[in-house]
Tab-separated table of C-alpha atoms and ligand atoms in Angstrom:
chain	number	residue	atom	x	y	z
A	1	UNK	CA	91.203	7.619	37.898
A	2	UNK	CA	93.654	5.571	39.861
A	3	UNK	CA	97.185	5.928	38.621
A	4	UNK	CA	99.472	3.036	37.908
A	5	UNK	CA	102.999	3.124	39.241
A	6	UNK	CA	104.496	-0.250	38.420
A	7	UNK	CA	103.968	-3.023	40.889
A	8	UNK	CA	107.596	-3.951	41.413
A	9	UNK	CA	108.389	-0.647	43.108
A	10	UNK	CA	107.740	-1.176	46.775
A	11	UNK	CA	108.437	2.466	47.572
A	12	UNK	CA	105.762	3.389	45.114
A	13	UNK	CA	103.450	0.825	46.664
A	14	UNK	CA	103.915	2.518	50.020
A	15	UNK	CA	103.155	5.829	48.382
A	16	UNK	CA	100.069	4.316	46.832
A	17	UNK	CA	98.824	3.290	50.250
A	18	UNK	CA	99.326	6.702	51.752
A	19	UNK	CA	97.714	8.578	48.864
A	20	UNK	CA	95.084	5.935	48.088
A	21	UNK	CA	96.547	5.519	44.603
A	22	UNK	CA	96.558	1.780	44.008
A	23	UNK	CA	99.143	-0.389	42.381
A	24	UNK	CA	97.705	-2.574	39.673
A	25	UNK	CA	97.467	-6.312	40.276
A	26	UNK	CA	97.551	-8.922	37.568
A	27	UNK	CA	94.402	-9.197	35.529
A	28	UNK	CA	92.463	-12.428	35.514
A	29	UNK	CA	90.786	-12.690	32.128
A	30	UNK	CA	88.030	-15.139	31.276
A	31	UNK	CA	87.557	-15.560	27.518
A	32	UNK	CA	86.858	-18.074	24.741
A	33	UNK	CA	89.692	-17.190	22.389
A	34	UNK	CA	91.325	-20.597	22.096
A	35	UNK	CA	91.936	-21.116	18.343
A	36	UNK	CA	95.298	-20.315	16.710
A	37	UNK	CA	94.162	-16.987	15.287
A	38	UNK	CA	92.363	-16.026	18.479
A	39	UNK	CA	95.378	-16.908	20.621
A	40	UNK	CA	97.560	-14.747	18.382
A	41	UNK	CA	95.195	-11.805	18.881
A	42	UNK	CA	95.066	-12.434	22.619
A	43	UNK	CA	98.870	-12.349	22.565
A	44	UNK	CA	98.708	-8.753	21.338
A	45	UNK	CA	96.644	-7.808	24.386
A	46	UNK	CA	98.816	-9.754	26.823
A	47	UNK	CA	101.922	-8.107	25.433
A	48	UNK	CA	100.416	-4.659	25.639
A	49	UNK	CA	99.598	-5.180	29.305
A	50	UNK	CA	102.984	-6.771	29.990
A	51	UNK	CA	104.525	-3.554	28.662
A	52	UNK	CA	102.745	-1.824	31.530
A	53	UNK	CA	103.912	-4.476	34.012
A	54	UNK	CA	100.431	-5.933	34.354
A	55	UNK	CA	100.549	-9.709	34.559
A	56	UNK	CA	98.013	-11.990	32.884
A	57	UNK	CA	96.142	-14.766	34.605
A	58	UNK	CA	94.504	-16.749	31.811
A	59	UNK	CA	91.057	-18.369	32.097
A	60	UNK	CA	90.165	-19.810	28.683
A	61	UNK	CA	86.781	-21.507	28.247
A	62	UNK	CA	86.525	-22.853	24.683
A	63	UNK	CA	83.361	-22.541	22.623
A	64	UNK	CA	82.414	-19.954	19.989
A	65	UNK	CA	79.577	-17.636	20.860
A	66	UNK	CA	80.685	-17.884	24.493
A	67	UNK	CA	77.941	-20.124	25.907
A	68	UNK	CA	80.361	-22.268	27.920
A	69	UNK	CA	82.279	-19.173	29.022
A	70	UNK	CA	79.092	-17.594	30.326
A	71	UNK	CA	78.313	-20.724	32.345
A	72	UNK	CA	81.807	-20.529	33.851
A	73	UNK	CA	81.344	-16.851	34.730
A	74	UNK	CA	78.051	-17.601	36.470
A	75	UNK	CA	79.761	-20.275	38.575
A	76	UNK	CA	82.575	-17.914	39.567
A	77	UNK	CA	80.225	-15.095	40.515
A	78	UNK	CA	77.973	-17.454	42.477
A	79	UNK	CA	81.049	-18.618	44.378
A	80	UNK	CA	81.742	-14.966	45.252
A	81	UNK	CA	84.955	-14.872	43.242
A	82	UNK	CA	84.392	-13.112	39.887
A	83	UNK	CA	87.285	-12.833	37.403
A	84	UNK	CA	88.665	-9.312	36.935
A	85	UNK	CA	87.736	-9.063	33.268
A	86	UNK	CA	85.408	-11.147	31.129
A	87	UNK	CA	84.969	-11.314	27.351
A	88	UNK	CA	81.270	-10.723	26.812
A	89	UNK	CA	78.760	-10.139	24.060
A	90	UNK	CA	75.780	-7.811	23.739
A	91	UNK	CA	72.845	-8.710	25.919
A	92	UNK	CA	74.962	-10.715	28.366
A	93	UNK	CA	76.668	-7.452	29.330
A	94	UNK	CA	73.315	-5.818	29.910
A	95	UNK	CA	72.088	-8.747	32.001
A	96	UNK	CA	75.129	-8.710	34.278
A	97	UNK	CA	74.882	-4.935	34.605
A	98	UNK	CA	71.220	-5.246	35.550
A	99	UNK	CA	72.283	-7.602	38.344
A	100	UNK	CA	74.588	-4.863	39.619
A	101	UNK	CA	77.636	-7.074	39.144
A	102	UNK	CA	79.742	-4.855	36.872
A	103	UNK	CA	82.201	-2.094	37.690
A	104	UNK	CA	81.594	1.472	36.582
A	105	UNK	CA	84.141	2.573	33.938
A	106	UNK	CA	82.901	6.152	33.572
A	107	UNK	CA	86.089	7.706	34.892
A	108	UNK	CA	88.412	6.066	32.374
A	109	UNK	CA	85.815	6.507	29.600
A	110	UNK	CA	85.572	10.235	30.285
A	111	UNK	CA	89.331	10.667	30.548
A	112	UNK	CA	89.839	8.881	27.237
A	113	UNK	CA	86.836	10.371	25.424
A	114	UNK	CA	85.093	7.096	24.530
A	115	UNK	CA	81.706	8.786	24.035
A	116	UNK	CA	82.932	10.624	20.964
A	117	UNK	CA	84.543	7.683	19.153
A	118	UNK	CA	82.519	4.546	19.910
A	119	UNK	CA	79.563	4.073	17.541
A	120	UNK	CA	76.105	4.336	19.106
A	121	UNK	CA	75.246	0.743	18.129
A	122	UNK	CA	78.101	-0.456	20.372
A	123	UNK	CA	77.475	2.001	23.177
A	124	UNK	CA	73.993	0.513	23.449
A	125	UNK	CA	75.715	-2.587	24.849
A	126	UNK	CA	78.770	-1.038	26.555
A	127	UNK	CA	76.651	1.271	28.700
A	128	UNK	CA	73.981	0.448	31.223
A	129	UNK	CA	71.741	3.111	32.627
A	130	UNK	CA	73.998	5.744	31.055
A	131	UNK	CA	77.211	4.361	32.627
A	132	UNK	CA	80.097	2.587	30.895
A	133	UNK	CA	80.327	-1.015	32.108
A	134	UNK	CA	82.400	-2.614	29.340
A	135	UNK	CA	85.226	-1.731	26.949
A	136	UNK	CA	84.541	-2.807	23.338
A	137	UNK	CA	87.678	-4.340	21.864
A	138	UNK	CA	86.386	-4.954	18.348
A	139	UNK	CA	83.504	-5.294	15.925
A	140	UNK	CA	82.997	-8.610	14.149
A	141	UNK	CA	80.240	-9.474	11.723
A	142	UNK	CA	78.679	-12.778	10.844
A	143	UNK	CA	77.427	-12.473	7.245
A	144	UNK	CA	80.691	-13.498	5.571
A	145	UNK	CA	81.830	-16.305	3.294
A	146	UNK	CA	85.481	-17.454	3.266
A	147	UNK	CA	86.696	-19.167	0.112
A	148	UNK	CA	89.777	-20.976	-1.133
A	149	UNK	CA	91.035	-18.889	-4.075
A	150	UNK	CA	92.875	-21.697	-5.856
A	151	UNK	CA	89.768	-23.887	-5.747
A	152	UNK	CA	87.643	-21.053	-7.149
A	153	UNK	CA	90.158	-20.343	-9.911
A	154	UNK	CA	90.602	-23.993	-10.839
A	155	UNK	CA	86.848	-24.473	-11.159
A	156	UNK	CA	86.232	-21.127	-12.879
A	157	UNK	CA	84.053	-19.846	-10.032
A	158	UNK	CA	83.506	-16.092	-9.909
A	159	UNK	CA	82.530	-14.458	-6.646
A	160	UNK	CA	78.802	-15.256	-6.290
A	161	UNK	CA	76.500	-12.288	-5.697
A	162	UNK	CA	73.138	-14.032	-5.553
A	163	UNK	CA	71.950	-17.046	-3.595
A	164	UNK	CA	71.477	-19.066	-6.798
A	165	UNK	CA	75.014	-18.287	-7.930
A	166	UNK	CA	76.274	-19.369	-4.534
A	167	UNK	CA	74.428	-22.686	-4.737
A	168	UNK	CA	75.817	-23.224	-8.262
A	169	UNK	CA	79.333	-22.525	-6.944
A	170	UNK	CA	78.859	-24.988	-4.080
A	171	UNK	CA	77.667	-27.591	-6.573
A	172	UNK	CA	80.783	-27.104	-8.710
A	173	UNK	CA	83.034	-27.674	-5.704
A	174	UNK	CA	81.063	-30.747	-4.690
A	175	UNK	CA	81.288	-32.125	-8.249
A	176	UNK	CA	85.074	-31.715	-8.094
A	177	UNK	CA	85.179	-34.247	-5.258
A	178	UNK	CA	85.866	-31.763	-2.476
A	179	UNK	CA	83.723	-30.742	0.448
A	180	UNK	CA	81.743	-27.761	-0.833
A	181	UNK	CA	80.907	-26.208	2.536
A	182	UNK	CA	83.224	-26.567	5.521
A	183	UNK	CA	81.080	-26.642	8.616
A	184	UNK	CA	81.203	-27.716	12.210
A	185	UNK	CA	77.999	-29.193	13.597
A	186	UNK	CA	77.581	-27.120	16.735
A	187	UNK	CA	74.436	-25.130	17.463
A	188	UNK	CA	76.191	-21.764	17.509
A	189	UNK	CA	77.817	-22.436	14.125
A	190	UNK	CA	74.478	-23.330	12.575
A	191	UNK	CA	72.997	-20.179	14.104
A	192	UNK	CA	75.864	-18.163	12.642
A	193	UNK	CA	75.009	-19.444	9.158
A	194	UNK	CA	71.349	-18.759	9.880
A	195	UNK	CA	72.152	-15.051	10.478
A	196	UNK	CA	73.329	-14.743	6.874
A	197	UNK	CA	70.680	-17.023	5.425
A	198	UNK	CA	67.753	-15.170	7.048
A	199	UNK	CA	69.228	-11.896	5.845
A	200	UNK	CA	69.652	-13.270	2.329
A	201	UNK	CA	65.964	-14.235	2.204
A	202	UNK	CA	64.274	-11.166	3.614
A	203	UNK	CA	66.813	-8.370	4.024
A	204	UNK	CA	67.269	-6.188	7.102
A	205	UNK	CA	63.573	-5.522	7.778
A	206	UNK	CA	62.745	-9.202	7.923
A	207	UNK	CA	65.831	-9.965	10.024
A	208	UNK	CA	64.884	-7.245	12.512
A	209	UNK	CA	61.232	-8.291	12.620
A	210	UNK	CA	62.196	-11.890	13.344
A	211	UNK	CA	65.201	-11.673	15.650
A	212	UNK	CA	64.914	-8.288	17.329
A	213	UNK	CA	61.155	-7.635	17.435
A	214	UNK	CA	60.356	-11.379	17.704
A	215	UNK	CA	57.313	-10.855	15.503
A	216	UNK	CA	55.531	-14.248	15.252
A	217	UNK	CA	54.458	-13.446	11.685
A	218	UNK	CA	58.123	-13.132	10.676
A	219	UNK	CA	59.317	-16.051	12.814
A	220	UNK	CA	56.715	-18.425	11.435
A	221	UNK	CA	55.963	-17.036	7.979
A	222	UNK	CA	56.786	-17.973	4.398
A	223	UNK	CA	60.143	-16.219	4.374
A	224	UNK	CA	61.271	-18.172	7.436
A	225	UNK	CA	60.217	-21.394	5.732
A	226	UNK	CA	62.371	-20.327	2.784
A	227	UNK	CA	65.276	-19.606	5.173
A	228	UNK	CA	65.006	-23.148	6.547
A	229	UNK	CA	64.873	-24.501	2.995
A	230	UNK	CA	68.135	-22.686	2.284
A	231	UNK	CA	69.648	-24.205	5.426
A	232	UNK	CA	68.665	-27.642	4.120
A	233	UNK	CA	70.395	-26.804	0.836
A	234	UNK	CA	73.542	-25.874	2.763
A	235	UNK	CA	73.249	-29.088	4.763
A	236	UNK	CA	73.481	-31.032	1.483
A	237	UNK	CA	76.923	-29.516	0.849
A	238	UNK	CA	78.687	-30.410	4.124
A	239	UNK	CA	80.790	-33.538	4.579
A	240	UNK	CA	79.801	-36.616	6.587
A	241	UNK	CA	82.087	-35.793	9.506
A	242	UNK	CA	80.747	-32.317	10.258
A	243	UNK	CA	79.146	-33.212	13.574
A	244	UNK	CA	80.843	-31.537	16.557
A	245	UNK	CA	83.741	-30.140	14.516
A	246	UNK	CA	85.183	-26.894	15.878
A	247	UNK	CA	84.826	-23.844	13.633
A	248	UNK	CA	88.580	-23.335	13.257
A	249	UNK	CA	88.980	-26.887	11.965
A	250	UNK	CA	86.327	-26.067	9.374
A	251	UNK	CA	88.355	-22.957	8.464
A	252	UNK	CA	91.431	-25.182	8.130
A	253	UNK	CA	89.569	-27.266	5.533
A	254	UNK	CA	89.173	-24.159	3.385
A	255	UNK	CA	92.739	-23.034	4.081
A	256	UNK	CA	94.195	-26.337	2.862
A	257	UNK	CA	91.877	-26.699	-0.132
A	258	UNK	CA	89.976	-29.688	1.174
A	259	UNK	CA	86.842	-27.539	1.068
A	260	UNK	CA	85.683	-24.585	-1.016
A	261	UNK	CA	83.744	-22.306	1.309
A	262	UNK	CA	82.888	-21.570	4.926
A	263	UNK	CA	80.109	-19.286	6.157
A	264	UNK	CA	81.483	-17.803	9.357
A	265	UNK	CA	82.098	-14.515	11.150
A	266	UNK	CA	85.308	-12.685	10.351
A	267	UNK	CA	87.168	-14.309	13.249
A	268	UNK	CA	87.718	-16.965	10.530
A	269	UNK	CA	90.048	-14.504	8.842
A	270	UNK	CA	92.260	-14.719	11.914
A	271	UNK	CA	92.835	-18.394	11.071
A	272	UNK	CA	93.799	-17.629	7.462
A	273	UNK	CA	96.181	-14.873	8.567
A	274	UNK	CA	97.654	-17.090	11.271
A	275	UNK	CA	98.323	-19.712	8.575
A	276	UNK	CA	100.228	-17.102	6.557
A	277	UNK	CA	97.510	-16.746	3.902
A	278	UNK	CA	96.858	-13.549	1.983
A	279	UNK	CA	93.419	-12.247	0.950
A	280	UNK	CA	92.975	-11.962	-2.818
A	281	UNK	CA	95.864	-14.403	-3.323
A	282	UNK	CA	95.118	-17.472	-1.207
A	283	UNK	CA	91.607	-16.774	-0.073
A	284	UNK	CA	88.602	-14.610	-0.829
A	285	UNK	CA	86.137	-12.946	1.513
A	286	UNK	CA	82.695	-11.812	0.465
A	287	UNK	CA	79.369	-11.120	2.093
A	288	UNK	CA	76.848	-13.959	2.148
A	289	UNK	CA	75.296	-13.588	-1.317
A	290	UNK	CA	72.160	-11.458	-1.096
A	291	UNK	CA	73.291	-9.567	2.022
A	292	UNK	CA	75.573	-6.868	0.577
A	293	UNK	CA	75.092	-3.523	2.287
A	294	UNK	CA	73.920	-5.071	5.555
A	295	UNK	CA	76.163	-5.958	8.486
A	296	UNK	CA	75.068	-8.316	11.284
A	297	UNK	CA	77.564	-7.353	13.938
A	298	UNK	CA	78.837	-8.574	17.265
A	299	UNK	CA	81.316	-6.747	19.418
A	300	UNK	CA	83.598	-8.487	21.894
A	301	UNK	CA	83.722	-6.366	24.983
A	302	UNK	CA	85.561	-6.728	28.241
A	303	UNK	CA	83.216	-6.306	31.147
A	304	UNK	CA	84.900	-5.654	34.463
A	305	UNK	CA	83.285	-7.221	37.510
A	306	UNK	CA	82.875	-5.043	40.582
A	307	UNK	CA	85.635	-6.028	42.996
A	308	UNK	CA	86.635	-4.430	46.283
A	309	UNK	CA	90.416	-4.733	45.989
A	310	UNK	CA	92.056	-1.450	44.930
A	311	UNK	CA	94.874	-3.194	43.066
A	312	UNK	CA	92.376	-5.191	41.041
A	313	UNK	CA	90.433	-2.026	40.296
A	314	UNK	CA	93.594	-0.302	39.100
A	315	UNK	CA	94.320	-3.231	36.782
A	316	UNK	CA	90.792	-3.100	35.413
A	317	UNK	CA	91.079	0.601	34.640
A	318	UNK	CA	94.449	0.115	32.997
A	319	UNK	CA	93.212	-2.796	30.923
A	320	UNK	CA	90.193	-0.798	29.767
A	321	UNK	CA	92.412	2.137	28.827
A	322	UNK	CA	94.802	-0.122	26.908
A	323	UNK	CA	91.987	-1.837	25.006
A	324	UNK	CA	90.611	1.465	23.820
A	325	UNK	CA	93.849	3.061	22.663
A	326	UNK	CA	93.845	3.646	18.863
A	327	UNK	CA	97.245	1.960	18.395
A	328	UNK	CA	96.114	-1.142	20.239
A	329	UNK	CA	92.811	-1.220	18.344
A	330	UNK	CA	94.708	-1.338	15.069
A	331	UNK	CA	97.326	-3.897	16.144
A	332	UNK	CA	94.788	-6.223	17.756
A	333	UNK	CA	92.082	-6.150	15.106
A	334	UNK	CA	94.504	-6.714	12.233
A	335	UNK	CA	95.304	-10.072	13.826
A	336	UNK	CA	91.821	-10.914	15.123
A	337	UNK	CA	90.014	-10.420	11.800
A	338	UNK	CA	87.669	-7.840	13.288
A	339	UNK	CA	87.557	-4.078	12.890
A	340	UNK	CA	88.192	-1.383	15.498
A	341	UNK	CA	85.451	-0.365	17.891
A	342	UNK	CA	86.542	3.269	17.515
A	343	UNK	CA	85.668	5.190	14.381
A	344	UNK	CA	88.934	7.161	14.333
A	345	UNK	CA	91.409	4.312	13.727
A	346	UNK	CA	93.116	4.485	10.293
A	347	UNK	CA	92.720	1.463	8.007
A	348	UNK	CA	96.345	1.512	6.731
A	349	UNK	CA	97.485	-1.580	8.609
A	350	UNK	CA	94.474	-3.666	7.528
A	351	UNK	CA	94.422	-6.116	4.614
A	352	UNK	CA	91.806	-5.943	1.845
A	353	UNK	CA	89.194	-7.948	3.762
A	354	UNK	CA	89.753	-5.741	6.807
A	355	UNK	CA	89.464	-2.561	4.743
A	356	UNK	CA	86.231	-3.873	3.229
A	357	UNK	CA	84.909	-4.757	6.685
A	358	UNK	CA	85.689	-1.249	7.957
A	359	UNK	CA	84.037	0.383	4.952
A	360	UNK	CA	80.994	-1.915	5.204
A	361	UNK	CA	80.615	-1.131	8.891
A	362	UNK	CA	80.758	2.622	8.346
A	363	UNK	CA	78.280	2.449	5.448
A	364	UNK	CA	75.881	0.216	7.379
A	365	UNK	CA	76.014	2.471	10.457
A	366	UNK	CA	75.279	5.443	8.192
A	367	UNK	CA	72.517	3.722	6.249
A	368	UNK	CA	70.692	2.103	9.177
A	369	UNK	CA	71.624	-1.438	8.149
A	370	UNK	CA	73.965	-2.239	11.026
A	371	UNK	CA	72.038	-4.916	12.920
A	372	UNK	CA	72.903	-6.970	15.971
A	373	UNK	CA	73.732	-10.625	15.287
A	374	UNK	CA	71.169	-13.088	16.607
A	375	UNK	CA	73.736	-15.879	16.769
A	376	UNK	CA	76.200	-13.816	18.798
A	377	UNK	CA	73.996	-12.253	21.416
A	378	UNK	CA	73.304	-8.860	19.886
A	379	UNK	CA	69.676	-9.270	18.830
A	380	UNK	CA	68.082	-10.582	21.994
A	381	UNK	CA	68.770	-12.037	25.403
A	382	UNK	CA	70.435	-15.417	25.894
A	383	UNK	CA	67.192	-17.288	26.650
A	384	UNK	CA	65.721	-16.249	23.283
A	385	UNK	CA	69.000	-16.878	21.470
A	386	UNK	CA	69.227	-20.370	22.896
A	387	UNK	CA	65.617	-21.126	21.955
A	388	UNK	CA	66.405	-20.153	18.350
A	389	UNK	CA	69.648	-22.203	18.435
A	390	UNK	CA	67.685	-25.309	19.436
A	391	UNK	CA	65.230	-25.089	16.559
A	392	UNK	CA	67.850	-24.215	13.946
A	393	UNK	CA	70.094	-27.064	14.974
A	394	UNK	CA	67.241	-29.586	15.203
A	395	UNK	CA	66.185	-28.657	11.668
A	396	UNK	CA	69.775	-28.829	10.397
A	397	UNK	CA	70.024	-32.336	11.788
A	398	UNK	CA	66.845	-33.427	10.057
A	399	UNK	CA	64.466	-33.464	13.028
A	400	UNK	CA	62.060	-30.969	11.419
A	401	UNK	CA	61.148	-30.072	7.870
A	402	UNK	CA	61.172	-26.361	7.004
A	403	UNK	CA	57.473	-25.750	7.760
A	404	UNK	CA	57.682	-27.483	11.129
A	405	UNK	CA	60.876	-25.599	11.993
A	406	UNK	CA	59.254	-22.222	11.308
A	407	UNK	CA	56.256	-23.187	13.461
A	408	UNK	CA	58.577	-24.445	16.219
A	409	UNK	CA	60.486	-21.176	16.100
A	410	UNK	CA	57.338	-19.247	17.001
A	411	UNK	CA	56.553	-21.604	19.887
A	412	UNK	CA	60.109	-21.757	21.209
A	413	UNK	CA	60.606	-17.984	21.140
A	414	UNK	CA	57.269	-17.407	22.812
A	415	UNK	CA	58.117	-19.875	25.574
A	416	UNK	CA	61.502	-18.200	26.160
A	417	UNK	CA	60.074	-14.691	26.663
B	1	LIG	C1	83.379	-13.972	19.241
B	1	LIG	C2	84.679	-13.997	18.486
B	1	LIG	C3	85.234	-15.403	18.493
B	1	LIG	C4	84.203	-16.386	17.972
B	1	LIG	C5	84.653	-17.821	17.893
B	1	LIG	C6	82.448	-15.051	18.744
B	1	LIG	O1	81.309	-15.097	19.569
B	1	LIG	O2	82.759	-12.725	19.108
B	1	LIG	O3	85.611	-13.116	19.028
B	1	LIG	O4	86.417	-15.445	17.754
B	1	LIG	O5	83.061	-16.330	18.788
B	1	LIG	O6	85.222	-18.249	19.078
């Protein structure tokens, strides 16, 4: 492990040169955390590093799910100039590691004991070939609904636990003249809803068969047709201006009572918190009806690209160490809406939705129902994910009926393999 001595001390820098202990540079961080809540969470990380005299060189690339960010990373690496640290999801980490592009974090991982505290489901993505290549900063999950509490109370809506109850609740909101479902028409947002919808139809076995095993019988069968029918039902509850809307603007519609519900990963909670809203008072969080007990997760990790410069390497090690410290994990995830990637972080600082998310995660890990999110790169590689995105979004926009969409899913996934 390279030590860090504070980069303003030139005497120390000289010492570093003579003992091959490097002084940490700034970190250059490529990420897609550009909404208000995300920026607030990022601020926690920046501040933590600033406290260690590590400067921050920001490279934001907007777009949930990280598609645009991944395109930007590819361009930087191709140009021979990779960023120091990159926010990355699931299979993207594995793909970059397979290309030999990532730095080995084994030394800091061993010194800090990551093996003992990071759940196996996350390690499957943080490690390649038995070596740590990324530091998991959080665990999000996608099968959540966010609701405006005042709207629910006014309309006498109890928390729905079945799909039919959910549809009835959406109808009540629509009848009241509001937008029932806040949604942004972008492929990744539709795919995020699809995670919860597929799970609500067929449970974890069906979800795994379709998105992880890519079983054509699951991808093209009756249950998938039903999932597309449910998507069409949801489509009937969005407003006319949904096309292209960013997810955080959809969250804002729920926050200000213009809409009743949003189906979105728990990064949406970051928007509510950032707006000063309190769970149980201003808003409600519940699992997509019909998916209780199952968690479709995605973990934001920081992958460090292999760079030759010793100062950059020192900054990478320090950033990885900071990210994984229990105090940071608590402070960051409280703001981000996610839960810690370590199992030993107390839940005291978390609000009710956060406590529920932590308990759900632990129970799902224990019960074998913690499953990688298709929409957020934890079920299969990007090529497959994108093929599914295309079909889901085409159906949502009325290009296919449910039967055709299920058939197209089989074809598209096959072609992408
Ligand atoms: C990331 C979240 C992020 C969300 C929306 C997801 O893919 O995991 O951290 O907040 O996209 O930008």
